[in-house]
Amino acid sequence: MTDAPERESRTPRSVVPAPPYAGPRHFTLPDEAMKRVLVADRVTVELSGKRILDEVSFWIPKGEFLCLCGPNGAGKSTFLKTVLGIVRPVSGSVEILGEPAGTANKAVGYVPQRKTFDHDFPATALELIVANLRGSWPLRVTPQERDRARAVLRRVGGEKLVDKPLAGLSGGETQRVFLARALVNDPALVILDEPTAGVDVRGRQEFLDILAEISASDELAAILVTHNPAAIARCAERVVYIDGRLIAWGLPNELLGQDSLSAIAFSMKDANASLPADED
Amino acid sequence: MNILTFFTEPFVQPFMQRAVIAGMVVGGLCAMLGVFVVQRGLSFIGDGLAHAAFGGIALGLLLGASVSSATWIALPFTVLVSLGIAFVLRRGKLRGDVATGVFFAVSFALGVLFLGLRPVTAQPVNVETVLFGSILAVGSTDLLIVLGVCALVAIVILATWTRLAYATFDPELARLSGVKVELLDYMLLALTAVVIVVAVKTVGIALVSSFVVIPAATARMLGRSLHRVALYAVAIGVGGAALGLLLSYHLNVASGATIILTLGAGFGLALALRKR
C-alpha cells in the first residue's frame, strides 16, 4: 500500500518506553450487574515451556464488543485459542456462559484469519455454513438449512454468495461468508482473529460496516483481535490491552494517551484522524 | 466379433470374472479413499504405503510365508507404517511428502534387507508378481478376502464420511465443530494402508498409487461438490478397472498396466474437456 511509509512515521512505537509492570490498569469496567458471557480468571498459558499468558483476568458482558489489542507476540491468538478450547491454561480458567471453554462451542462463533482455498476444493458458501450448523459436512442441504444459511448471509450483506464456490470469492466476500458461518448457531460470543488482514481496502471497509452493526447489537458479544485503529475506533465498546499480562482494560477513549500504552495510543490517534490502516 | 461379444466373451472364464470383480471393488475403494488423500495433499501416500507393503511382504517371506500368505504379515506392517506417518505428521513439523518419503524409503530398504536375509534354500520369489500384481491369478479365497476387507473399509468410510469431509476441508474448523480430527487422521491412513495391501495383489506395488490418485484427480475436475467428486471418482475407478481389464484381454497385454493406462486416458480426457 502506498501509505505504508507515512503510517510508519506516525506510529513511533518505541518513543515512549513502557514503565515497569505495576499490575493491570483498570479504567471504566463493565457494569457488575450485567450477565457475563466470557470470564477469564487468572489465565496462565505455557507453550513449549514458555509462559505466553500470565494471570490474565477480564470479563465480557452480554452484547459488548471488545477489542483485544497488544503487540505482536503478546499472546492475543493464544488467548483466543484458550477461549476456543484448543489450548488449555496451566492455571486459571476461561468460562463461556458459565461453562468451561471448549465445552460450549455452539455458544461461540469463530471467524479465523483469512483462509485461502485450493481452487479445486469443491465447497460452496452454503456447505460451509451448514457444516457449522450440523458439525459435519452436508451430504444434502435441507430447504430449512438453506433458508437459515440465506438469512445469516443476508445479515452480513452476502445473500448472493450462497451458492458460490469458496475458491472464487474475494477476500472481503470470504470473510463475510466466514462471519455468516460464525453467526449461524446464534452464538452469544463471536471471536474474530484479525479478520481483515490481507483483505483489500474496499472489502475491509465493508467488513467494518458489518462489525459496527454487530457492535450495536445488545445480544451478541464479540472479541476482535486487531491492529487496525479504524476497527477499534468504529467498533470497540471496550478495549483490553495485553502483552503477556493484562496491561489495561477500559473504554477506548480512556486508553488514549496513556504512557504505558504508547503503541495503542498512537494508533488510536491515527484512527481518530480517519486514517485506515494498511492491514490488521 | 460383434460389440456384445467384445464385452461378454472375456468374462465367460471364471478367472476373468474374479479379476473384474476384484479390480472393480479395489478400484472403487481406492478412488473413494483417494478423494480424501488427494484433497489433503497426500497423493504420495499411496506410493509410500505400497512400498511399505513390500517391506511387509518381504518380512512375511523371511518368516517362511508364501507370496500369497505374506499379505497377512504385510497388512499389520503397513498399517503400523501408516500410523507412524500419521503420528509424524501430527507431532512433527514435517510436510506430508517428507514424512511419507522417509517411511517409504526405510520400509523399502527393510524389504530388500529381509529378502537378502532369507536362507539360500528358500523358494525363489517372482518379484515381478509383487511389483506389478497378478489380478488374473486372484483365486476364489483371495476374492472373498478382498471383498470382505473392502466391505469393512467401505462401511467405516461411509459411516464417517461427513466428518471426514469436514476434517479434510479444514481441520481447524472441523475440530471447533466437535469433529475428532486426530482420530479421523489416523483412521484414514490406516484404512488406506489396508486397501493398499489388498490392491497390491491386483495391480502391484509399482502401480497401486495410480489407483488412489488418478480417479480422484480426474473427478476433481468434473464435480462441483465433494460428494459428486466422490461419486465420479468411484465410477471412474470401477469403470477404469473393468475397461482396462477388457482391453488387456483383447490386446493380450499386461492387465494391471492397462487398467492404469485406461485411468490415465480418462484423466487426459477430463483435462482436455476442462480446458475447452
Coordinates of C-alpha atoms in Angstrom, one line a residue:
Chain A
M1 CA 0.0 0.0 0.0
T2 CA 1.2 3.4 -0.8
D3 CA 0.5 5.0 2.6
A4 CA 2.6 2.4 4.5
P5 CA 5.8 4.5 5.0
E6 CA 3.6 7.5 6.1
R7 CA 1.8 5.5 8.7
E8 CA 5.1 4.0 9.9
S9 CA 6.3 7.5 10.6
R10 CA 3.2 8.3 12.6
T11 CA 3.5 5.4 14.8
P12 CA 6.8 5.7 16.7
R13 CA 6.1 2.6 18.8
S14 CA 9.3 2.8 20.7
V15 CA 9.4 6.5 21.5
V16 CA 7.8 6.1 25.0
P17 CA 9.4 3.3 26.9
A18 CA 7.0 1.1 28.8
P19 CA 7.3 1.6 32.6
P20 CA 7.9 -1.5 34.8
Y21 CA 4.8 -3.7 35.1
A22 CA 2.8 -2.5 38.1
G23 CA -0.2 -4.7 37.7
P24 CA -3.2 -4.3 35.4
R25 CA -4.7 -0.8 35.0
H26 CA -8.4 -1.0 35.3
F27 CA -10.3 2.0 33.9
T28 CA -14.1 2.0 33.4
L29 CA -15.2 -1.6 33.7
P30 CA -18.5 -3.2 32.6
D31 CA -21.5 -3.0 35.0
E32 CA -21.0 -5.7 37.6
A33 CA -24.8 -6.5 37.4
M34 CA -24.6 -7.5 33.8
K35 CA -24.7 -11.1 32.6
R36 CA -21.2 -12.3 31.8
V37 CA -20.7 -14.1 28.5
L38 CA -17.0 -14.7 29.0
V39 CA -15.0 -14.8 32.2
A40 CA -11.2 -15.1 32.0
D41 CA -9.9 -15.8 35.5
R42 CA -6.1 -15.5 36.1
V43 CA -5.5 -17.4 32.8
T44 CA -1.9 -18.6 32.6
V45 CA -0.8 -20.4 29.5
E46 CA 2.6 -22.0 28.7
L47 CA 3.6 -23.4 25.3
S48 CA 6.7 -25.4 24.9
G49 CA 7.8 -24.4 28.4
K50 CA 7.4 -20.7 27.7
R51 CA 4.9 -18.6 29.5
I52 CA 2.7 -16.9 26.9
L53 CA -0.1 -15.6 29.2
D54 CA 0.4 -14.7 32.8
E55 CA -2.7 -14.4 35.1
V56 CA -4.8 -12.5 32.6
S57 CA -8.3 -11.7 34.0
F58 CA -11.2 -9.8 32.5
W59 CA -14.7 -10.5 31.5
I60 CA -17.2 -9.5 28.8
P61 CA -20.8 -8.8 29.5
K62 CA -23.7 -9.7 27.1
G63 CA -23.7 -7.7 24.0
E64 CA -20.3 -6.0 24.5
F65 CA -17.9 -5.6 21.6
L66 CA -14.3 -5.9 22.9
C67 CA -11.2 -5.2 21.0
L68 CA -8.2 -7.3 22.2
C69 CA -5.0 -5.4 21.4
G70 CA -1.3 -5.8 22.0
P71 CA 2.0 -6.0 20.2
N72 CA 3.0 -9.0 18.1
G73 CA 3.7 -12.0 20.3
A74 CA 1.6 -10.5 23.2
G75 CA -0.5 -13.7 23.4
K76 CA -3.6 -12.5 21.7
S77 CA -4.0 -15.5 19.4
T78 CA -3.1 -17.8 22.3
F79 CA -5.9 -16.2 24.4
L80 CA -8.4 -16.8 21.5
K81 CA -7.2 -20.5 21.3
T82 CA -7.8 -20.8 25.0
V83 CA -11.3 -19.4 24.7
L84 CA -11.9 -21.8 21.8
G85 CA -10.7 -24.7 24.0
I86 CA -7.8 -25.5 21.7
V87 CA -5.2 -24.5 24.3
R88 CA -5.6 -25.4 27.9
P89 CA -4.3 -23.0 30.6
V90 CA -1.8 -24.4 33.1
S91 CA -3.7 -22.4 35.8
G92 CA -6.8 -20.2 35.9
S93 CA -9.8 -20.7 33.7
V94 CA -11.9 -19.4 30.9
E95 CA -15.7 -19.8 31.1
I96 CA -18.3 -19.1 28.4
L97 CA -21.8 -18.7 29.8
G98 CA -20.6 -20.5 33.0
E99 CA -19.2 -23.5 31.1
P100 CA -15.5 -24.3 30.7
A101 CA -14.0 -23.1 27.4
G102 CA -14.2 -25.8 24.7
T103 CA -17.5 -27.3 26.0
A104 CA -19.9 -24.7 24.8
N105 CA -18.8 -24.4 21.1
K106 CA -22.2 -23.7 19.8
A107 CA -22.3 -20.6 22.0
V108 CA -19.1 -19.3 20.3
G109 CA -18.8 -18.3 16.7
Y110 CA -15.3 -18.1 15.3
V111 CA -14.0 -16.1 12.3
P112 CA -10.4 -17.1 11.5
Q113 CA -7.8 -15.0 9.7
R114 CA -8.4 -15.0 6.0
K115 CA -8.0 -18.5 4.7
T116 CA -7.1 -19.3 1.1
F117 CA -8.7 -22.3 -0.6
D118 CA -7.4 -24.8 -3.1
H119 CA -9.3 -23.8 -6.2
D120 CA -10.0 -27.5 -6.8
F121 CA -11.8 -28.0 -3.5
P122 CA -15.5 -28.2 -4.4
A123 CA -17.1 -26.3 -1.5
T124 CA -19.7 -23.6 -1.6
A125 CA -20.6 -20.9 1.0
L126 CA -23.8 -22.8 1.7
E127 CA -22.0 -26.0 2.5
L128 CA -19.5 -24.2 4.8
I129 CA -22.3 -22.6 6.8
V130 CA -24.4 -25.7 7.0
A131 CA -21.3 -27.7 8.2
N132 CA -21.1 -25.4 11.2
L133 CA -24.8 -25.8 11.8
R134 CA -24.6 -29.6 11.8
G135 CA -21.0 -30.3 12.9
S136 CA -20.4 -32.4 9.8
W137 CA -20.1 -31.7 6.1
P138 CA -23.6 -31.8 4.5
L139 CA -24.4 -34.5 2.1
R140 CA -27.7 -32.8 1.2
V141 CA -28.8 -29.4 2.4
T142 CA -32.5 -29.3 3.5
P143 CA -34.7 -26.3 2.5
Q144 CA -34.8 -25.2 6.2
E145 CA -31.0 -25.2 6.3
R146 CA -30.8 -23.3 3.1
D147 CA -33.2 -20.7 4.4
R148 CA -31.2 -20.3 7.6
A149 CA -27.9 -20.0 5.7
R150 CA -29.5 -17.5 3.4
A151 CA -30.8 -15.5 6.3
V152 CA -27.5 -15.3 8.1
L153 CA -25.7 -14.4 4.8
R154 CA -28.3 -11.6 4.4
R155 CA -27.4 -10.3 7.8
V156 CA -23.8 -9.8 6.6
G157 CA -24.8 -8.5 3.2
G158 CA -23.8 -11.6 1.3
E159 CA -27.0 -13.3 0.3
K160 CA -26.0 -13.6 -3.3
L161 CA -22.9 -15.6 -2.2
V162 CA -25.0 -18.6 -1.0
D163 CA -24.2 -21.0 -3.9
K164 CA -20.8 -19.5 -4.9
P165 CA -17.7 -21.8 -4.7
L166 CA -15.5 -20.6 -1.9
A167 CA -12.5 -20.6 -4.2
G168 CA -14.0 -17.9 -6.4
L169 CA -14.7 -15.4 -3.6
S170 CA -12.7 -12.2 -3.0
G171 CA -11.0 -11.6 0.4
G172 CA -13.9 -9.5 1.7
E173 CA -16.5 -11.9 0.4
T174 CA -14.7 -14.9 2.0
Q175 CA -14.7 -13.2 5.4
R176 CA -18.4 -12.3 5.1
V177 CA -19.1 -16.0 4.5
F178 CA -17.0 -16.9 7.5
L179 CA -18.8 -14.4 9.6
A180 CA -22.1 -15.8 8.5
R181 CA -20.8 -19.3 9.4
A182 CA -19.8 -18.0 12.8
L183 CA -23.3 -16.5 13.3
V184 CA -25.4 -19.4 12.1
N185 CA -25.7 -21.1 15.5
D186 CA -26.9 -17.8 17.1
P187 CA -23.8 -17.6 19.4
A188 CA -23.6 -15.5 22.5
L189 CA -20.0 -14.6 21.6
V190 CA -18.2 -14.2 18.3
I191 CA -14.4 -14.3 18.1
L192 CA -12.7 -12.5 15.2
D193 CA -9.0 -13.1 14.8
E194 CA -7.6 -10.3 12.6
P195 CA -10.4 -10.9 10.1
T196 CA -9.5 -8.2 7.6
A197 CA -5.8 -9.0 7.4
G198 CA -5.0 -9.5 3.7
V199 CA -8.3 -8.1 2.6
D200 CA -8.3 -5.1 0.1
V201 CA -9.4 -1.6 1.2
R202 CA -12.9 -1.8 -0.1
G203 CA -13.5 -5.3 1.4
R204 CA -12.1 -4.1 4.7
Q205 CA -14.4 -1.1 4.9
E206 CA -17.4 -3.2 4.1
F207 CA -16.5 -5.7 6.7
L208 CA -16.0 -3.0 9.3
D209 CA -19.5 -1.7 8.5
I210 CA -20.9 -5.2 9.3
L211 CA -18.8 -5.3 12.5
A212 CA -20.1 -1.9 13.5
E213 CA -23.7 -3.3 13.3
I214 CA -22.7 -6.3 15.5
S215 CA -21.2 -3.8 17.9
A216 CA -24.5 -2.0 18.1
S217 CA -26.3 -5.3 19.0
D218 CA -27.2 -5.8 22.6
E219 CA -27.4 -9.5 22.3
L220 CA -24.1 -10.6 20.7
A221 CA -20.8 -10.1 22.4
A222 CA -17.6 -10.1 20.4
I223 CA -13.8 -10.2 20.8
L224 CA -11.9 -8.7 17.9
V225 CA -8.2 -9.1 17.8
T226 CA -6.9 -6.3 15.6
H227 CA -4.1 -3.9 15.0
N228 CA -6.4 -1.8 12.9
P229 CA -7.1 1.6 14.6
A230 CA -10.0 2.2 12.3
A231 CA -11.6 -1.0 13.5
I232 CA -11.1 0.0 17.2
A233 CA -12.5 3.4 16.6
R234 CA -15.6 2.1 14.8
C235 CA -16.4 -1.0 16.8
A236 CA -14.8 -1.2 20.2
E237 CA -17.1 -0.7 23.2
R238 CA -14.2 -1.7 25.4
V239 CA -10.5 -2.4 24.9
V240 CA -8.3 -4.9 26.6
Y241 CA -4.6 -4.4 26.0
I242 CA -2.3 -7.3 26.8
D243 CA 1.4 -8.0 26.5
G244 CA 1.7 -11.5 28.1
R245 CA -0.1 -9.9 31.0
L246 CA -3.1 -7.7 31.2
I247 CA -1.8 -4.1 30.8
A248 CA -5.1 -2.2 30.7
W249 CA -8.8 -2.7 30.5
G250 CA -11.2 0.1 29.9
L251 CA -13.1 2.3 27.4
P252 CA -11.4 3.1 24.1
N253 CA -11.0 6.8 24.9
E254 CA -9.6 6.1 28.3
L255 CA -6.7 4.2 26.8
L256 CA -5.7 7.1 24.7
G257 CA -2.6 8.9 25.7
Q258 CA -1.5 6.5 28.5
D259 CA 2.2 6.5 28.5
S260 CA 2.3 2.7 29.2
L261 CA 0.1 2.2 26.2
S262 CA 2.1 4.2 23.8
A263 CA 1.6 1.9 20.9
I264 CA -2.2 1.8 21.1
A265 CA -2.4 5.5 22.0
F266 CA -0.6 6.4 18.8
S267 CA -2.7 4.0 16.8
M268 CA -5.9 5.4 18.3
K269 CA -4.9 9.0 17.4
D270 CA -4.4 7.7 13.8
A271 CA -7.8 6.2 13.9
N272 CA -9.4 9.5 15.0
A273 CA -7.7 11.2 12.1
S274 CA -9.6 8.7 9.9
L275 CA -6.6 7.0 8.5
P276 CA -7.3 3.5 7.6
A277 CA -4.5 1.1 8.4
D278 CA -2.9 -1.0 5.8
E279 CA -3.8 -4.1 7.5
D280 CA -4.9 -5.5 10.7
Chain B
M1 CA -16.9 -60.2 -33.3
N2 CA -19.9 -58.1 -32.6
I3 CA -19.9 -55.4 -29.9
L4 CA -21.8 -57.6 -27.4
T5 CA -19.3 -60.4 -27.7
F6 CA -16.5 -57.9 -27.3
F7 CA -17.8 -57.1 -23.8
T8 CA -19.1 -60.6 -22.7
E9 CA -16.6 -63.0 -24.2
P10 CA -13.7 -62.3 -21.8
F11 CA -15.9 -62.7 -18.7
V12 CA -17.1 -66.2 -19.6
Q13 CA -14.0 -67.5 -18.0
P14 CA -14.0 -67.8 -14.2
F15 CA -10.5 -66.2 -13.7
M16 CA -11.7 -63.2 -15.6
Q17 CA -14.9 -62.9 -13.6
R18 CA -12.8 -63.0 -10.4
A19 CA -10.4 -60.5 -11.8
V20 CA -13.0 -58.0 -12.9
I21 CA -14.8 -58.2 -9.6
A22 CA -11.6 -57.7 -7.6
G23 CA -10.5 -54.9 -9.9
M24 CA -13.7 -53.0 -9.7
V25 CA -14.1 -53.3 -5.9
V26 CA -10.5 -52.4 -5.3
G27 CA -10.6 -49.6 -7.9
G28 CA -13.8 -48.1 -6.5
L29 CA -12.5 -48.2 -2.9
C30 CA -9.0 -46.8 -3.7
A31 CA -10.8 -44.0 -5.6
M32 CA -13.1 -43.3 -2.6
L33 CA -10.1 -43.0 -0.3
G34 CA -8.2 -41.1 -2.9
V35 CA -10.7 -38.3 -2.8
F36 CA -9.6 -37.5 0.8
V37 CA -6.0 -38.4 0.3
V38 CA -5.5 -36.2 -2.8
Q39 CA -7.5 -33.3 -1.2
R40 CA -5.2 -33.4 1.8
G41 CA -2.1 -33.1 -0.4
L42 CA -1.1 -36.7 0.4
S43 CA -1.1 -38.1 -3.1
F44 CA 2.3 -39.6 -2.5
I45 CA 0.9 -41.7 0.4
G46 CA -0.3 -44.5 -2.0
D47 CA 3.2 -45.0 -3.3
G48 CA 4.7 -44.8 0.2
L49 CA 2.3 -47.4 1.7
A50 CA 2.7 -49.7 -1.3
H51 CA 6.4 -49.7 -0.8
A52 CA 5.8 -50.3 2.9
A53 CA 3.7 -53.2 1.9
F54 CA 6.7 -54.5 0.0
G55 CA 8.6 -54.4 3.3
G56 CA 5.8 -56.3 5.0
I57 CA 5.6 -58.9 2.2
A58 CA 9.4 -59.4 2.4
L59 CA 9.1 -59.8 6.2
G60 CA 6.4 -62.5 5.6
L61 CA 8.7 -64.3 3.1
L62 CA 11.6 -64.1 5.6
L63 CA 9.3 -65.8 8.2
G64 CA 8.6 -68.6 5.7
A65 CA 5.2 -67.5 4.3
S66 CA 4.4 -67.8 0.6
V67 CA 3.9 -64.6 -1.6
S68 CA 0.2 -65.0 -1.2
S69 CA 0.0 -65.6 2.5
A70 CA 2.7 -62.9 3.2
T71 CA -0.2 -60.4 2.7
W72 CA -1.2 -61.2 6.3
I73 CA 2.2 -60.1 7.6
A74 CA 2.1 -57.1 5.2
L75 CA -1.2 -55.9 6.5
P76 CA -0.3 -55.1 10.1
F77 CA 3.2 -54.0 9.0
T78 CA 1.7 -51.4 6.5
V79 CA -0.9 -50.3 9.0
L80 CA 1.9 -49.6 11.5
V81 CA 3.8 -47.6 9.0
S82 CA 0.7 -45.6 8.1
L83 CA 0.1 -44.9 11.8
G84 CA 3.8 -43.9 12.1
I85 CA 3.3 -41.4 9.2
A86 CA 0.1 -40.0 10.8
F87 CA 2.0 -39.6 14.1
V88 CA 4.9 -37.8 12.5
L89 CA 2.5 -35.6 10.5
R90 CA 0.7 -34.7 13.7
R91 CA 3.7 -34.3 16.1
G92 CA 6.4 -33.1 13.9
K93 CA 6.6 -30.1 11.6
L94 CA 7.1 -32.2 8.5
R95 CA 5.1 -31.9 5.4
G96 CA 3.2 -35.0 4.2
D97 CA 5.6 -35.8 1.3
V98 CA 8.6 -35.6 3.6
A99 CA 7.1 -37.9 6.2
T100 CA 5.9 -40.3 3.6
G101 CA 9.2 -40.2 1.8
V102 CA 11.2 -41.2 4.9
F103 CA 8.9 -44.1 5.8
F104 CA 8.7 -45.2 2.2
A105 CA 12.5 -45.4 1.8
V106 CA 13.0 -47.1 5.2
S107 CA 10.3 -49.7 4.6
F108 CA 11.5 -50.5 1.2
A109 CA 15.1 -50.8 2.4
L110 CA 13.9 -53.1 5.1
G111 CA 12.1 -55.2 2.5
V112 CA 15.3 -55.5 0.5
L113 CA 17.2 -56.5 3.7
F114 CA 14.6 -59.1 4.6
L115 CA 14.7 -60.7 1.2
G116 CA 18.5 -60.9 1.4
L117 CA 18.3 -62.5 4.8
R118 CA 16.2 -65.4 3.5
P119 CA 18.1 -68.7 3.5
V120 CA 19.6 -69.7 0.2
T121 CA 17.4 -72.8 0.2
A122 CA 14.2 -70.7 0.3
Q123 CA 11.9 -70.8 -2.7
P124 CA 12.8 -68.0 -5.3
V125 CA 10.3 -65.1 -5.3
N126 CA 8.8 -63.8 -8.5
V127 CA 9.5 -60.1 -7.9
E128 CA 7.5 -59.2 -11.0
T129 CA 4.3 -60.5 -9.4
V130 CA 4.9 -58.4 -6.3
L131 CA 5.8 -55.3 -8.3
F132 CA 3.2 -55.4 -11.0
G133 CA 0.4 -57.5 -9.4
S134 CA -1.4 -60.6 -10.7
I135 CA -5.0 -59.7 -11.0
L136 CA -5.7 -62.7 -13.3
A137 CA -4.3 -65.0 -10.6
V138 CA -6.8 -63.9 -8.0
G139 CA -8.3 -67.1 -6.6
S140 CA -11.7 -67.7 -5.0
T141 CA -10.4 -67.4 -1.5
D142 CA -8.4 -64.3 -2.4
L143 CA -11.5 -62.8 -3.9
L144 CA -13.5 -63.4 -0.7
I145 CA -10.8 -61.8 1.4
V146 CA -10.7 -58.8 -1.0
L147 CA -14.5 -58.4 -0.8
G148 CA -14.6 -58.8 3.0
V149 CA -11.8 -56.4 3.7
C150 CA -13.2 -53.8 1.2
A151 CA -16.7 -54.1 2.5
L152 CA -15.4 -53.4 6.1
V153 CA -13.4 -50.4 4.9
A154 CA -16.3 -49.1 2.8
I155 CA -18.7 -49.3 5.8
V156 CA -16.2 -47.4 8.0
I157 CA -15.7 -44.7 5.4
L158 CA -19.4 -44.2 4.7
A159 CA -20.2 -44.1 8.4
T160 CA -17.6 -41.3 8.9
W161 CA -18.0 -39.7 5.5
T162 CA -19.4 -36.3 6.6
R163 CA -16.9 -35.8 9.4
L164 CA -14.0 -37.0 7.2
A165 CA -15.1 -34.5 4.6
Y166 CA -15.3 -31.6 7.1
A167 CA -11.8 -32.5 8.5
T168 CA -10.4 -32.7 5.0
F169 CA -11.9 -29.3 4.1
D170 CA -10.4 -27.6 7.2
P171 CA -9.1 -29.5 10.3
E172 CA -9.2 -26.4 12.5
L173 CA -12.9 -25.5 11.8
A174 CA -13.9 -29.2 12.0
R175 CA -12.2 -29.6 15.4
L176 CA -14.1 -26.5 16.6
S177 CA -17.4 -28.0 15.4
G178 CA -16.7 -31.1 17.6
V179 CA -15.2 -33.4 15.0
K180 CA -12.5 -35.8 16.3
V181 CA -10.0 -34.7 13.7
E182 CA -7.0 -36.6 15.2
L183 CA -8.8 -39.9 15.3
L184 CA -10.0 -39.5 11.7
D185 CA -6.5 -38.7 10.5
Y186 CA -5.2 -41.9 12.0
M187 CA -8.2 -43.8 10.7
L188 CA -7.9 -42.5 7.1
L189 CA -4.3 -43.5 6.8
A190 CA -4.8 -46.9 8.5
L191 CA -7.7 -47.7 6.1
T192 CA -5.7 -46.5 3.1
A193 CA -2.9 -48.9 4.3
V194 CA -5.4 -51.8 4.4
V195 CA -6.8 -51.1 1.0
I196 CA -3.3 -50.6 -0.5
V197 CA -2.2 -54.0 0.8
V198 CA -5.2 -55.6 -0.9
A199 CA -4.7 -53.6 -4.0
V200 CA -1.1 -54.6 -4.3
K201 CA -2.3 -58.1 -5.0
T202 CA -4.2 -56.8 -8.1
V203 CA -2.2 -54.0 -9.7
G204 CA 1.1 -54.4 -7.8
I205 CA 3.3 -52.1 -5.8
A206 CA 4.5 -50.0 -8.7
L207 CA 1.1 -49.1 -10.0
V208 CA -1.2 -49.1 -6.9
S209 CA -0.8 -45.4 -6.1
S210 CA -2.3 -44.6 -9.5
F211 CA -5.5 -46.4 -8.4
V212 CA -5.7 -44.0 -5.5
V213 CA -4.6 -40.8 -7.2
I214 CA -5.9 -40.8 -10.8
P215 CA -9.7 -41.4 -10.3
A216 CA -9.7 -38.7 -7.6
A217 CA -7.7 -36.3 -9.6
T218 CA -10.0 -36.8 -12.6
A219 CA -13.1 -36.4 -10.6
R220 CA -11.9 -33.2 -9.0
M221 CA -12.1 -31.7 -12.5
L222 CA -15.6 -32.8 -13.0
G223 CA -17.5 -32.4 -9.7
R224 CA -18.8 -29.3 -8.1
S225 CA -19.4 -30.7 -4.7
L226 CA -17.3 -33.1 -2.6
H227 CA -20.0 -35.8 -2.8
R228 CA -20.2 -35.5 -6.6
V229 CA -16.4 -35.7 -6.8
A230 CA -16.5 -38.9 -4.7
L231 CA -19.3 -40.4 -6.8
Y232 CA -17.4 -39.6 -10.1
A233 CA -14.1 -40.9 -8.6
V234 CA -15.7 -44.3 -7.6
A235 CA -17.4 -44.5 -11.0
I236 CA -14.0 -43.8 -12.7
G237 CA -12.2 -46.3 -10.5
V238 CA -14.8 -49.1 -11.1
G239 CA -15.2 -48.3 -14.8
G240 CA -11.4 -47.9 -15.4
A241 CA -10.7 -51.3 -13.8
A242 CA -13.4 -53.1 -15.9
L243 CA -12.5 -51.3 -19.2
G244 CA -8.8 -51.8 -18.6
L245 CA -9.2 -55.5 -18.0
L246 CA -11.3 -55.8 -21.1
L247 CA -8.8 -54.1 -23.2
S248 CA -5.9 -56.0 -21.8
Y249 CA -7.7 -59.3 -22.6
H250 CA -8.3 -58.3 -26.3
L251 CA -4.9 -56.7 -26.8
N252 CA -3.2 -59.5 -24.9
V253 CA -1.1 -57.1 -22.7
A254 CA -0.4 -56.7 -19.0
S255 CA -3.7 -56.2 -17.2
G256 CA -2.5 -54.0 -14.2
A257 CA -0.7 -51.6 -16.6
T258 CA -3.6 -51.5 -19.0
I259 CA -6.0 -50.6 -16.2
I260 CA -3.8 -47.7 -15.1
L261 CA -3.3 -46.5 -18.7
T262 CA -7.1 -46.5 -19.1
L263 CA -7.4 -44.4 -16.0
G264 CA -4.6 -42.1 -17.3
A265 CA -6.5 -41.7 -20.6
G266 CA -9.6 -40.7 -18.6
F267 CA -7.6 -38.1 -16.8
G268 CA -6.3 -36.7 -20.0
L269 CA -9.8 -36.6 -21.5
A270 CA -11.1 -34.7 -18.4
L271 CA -8.2 -32.3 -18.6
A272 CA -8.9 -31.6 -22.3
L273 CA -12.6 -31.1 -21.6
R274 CA -11.9 -28.7 -18.8
K275 CA -9.6 -26.6 -20.8
R276 CA -12.1 -26.3 -23.6

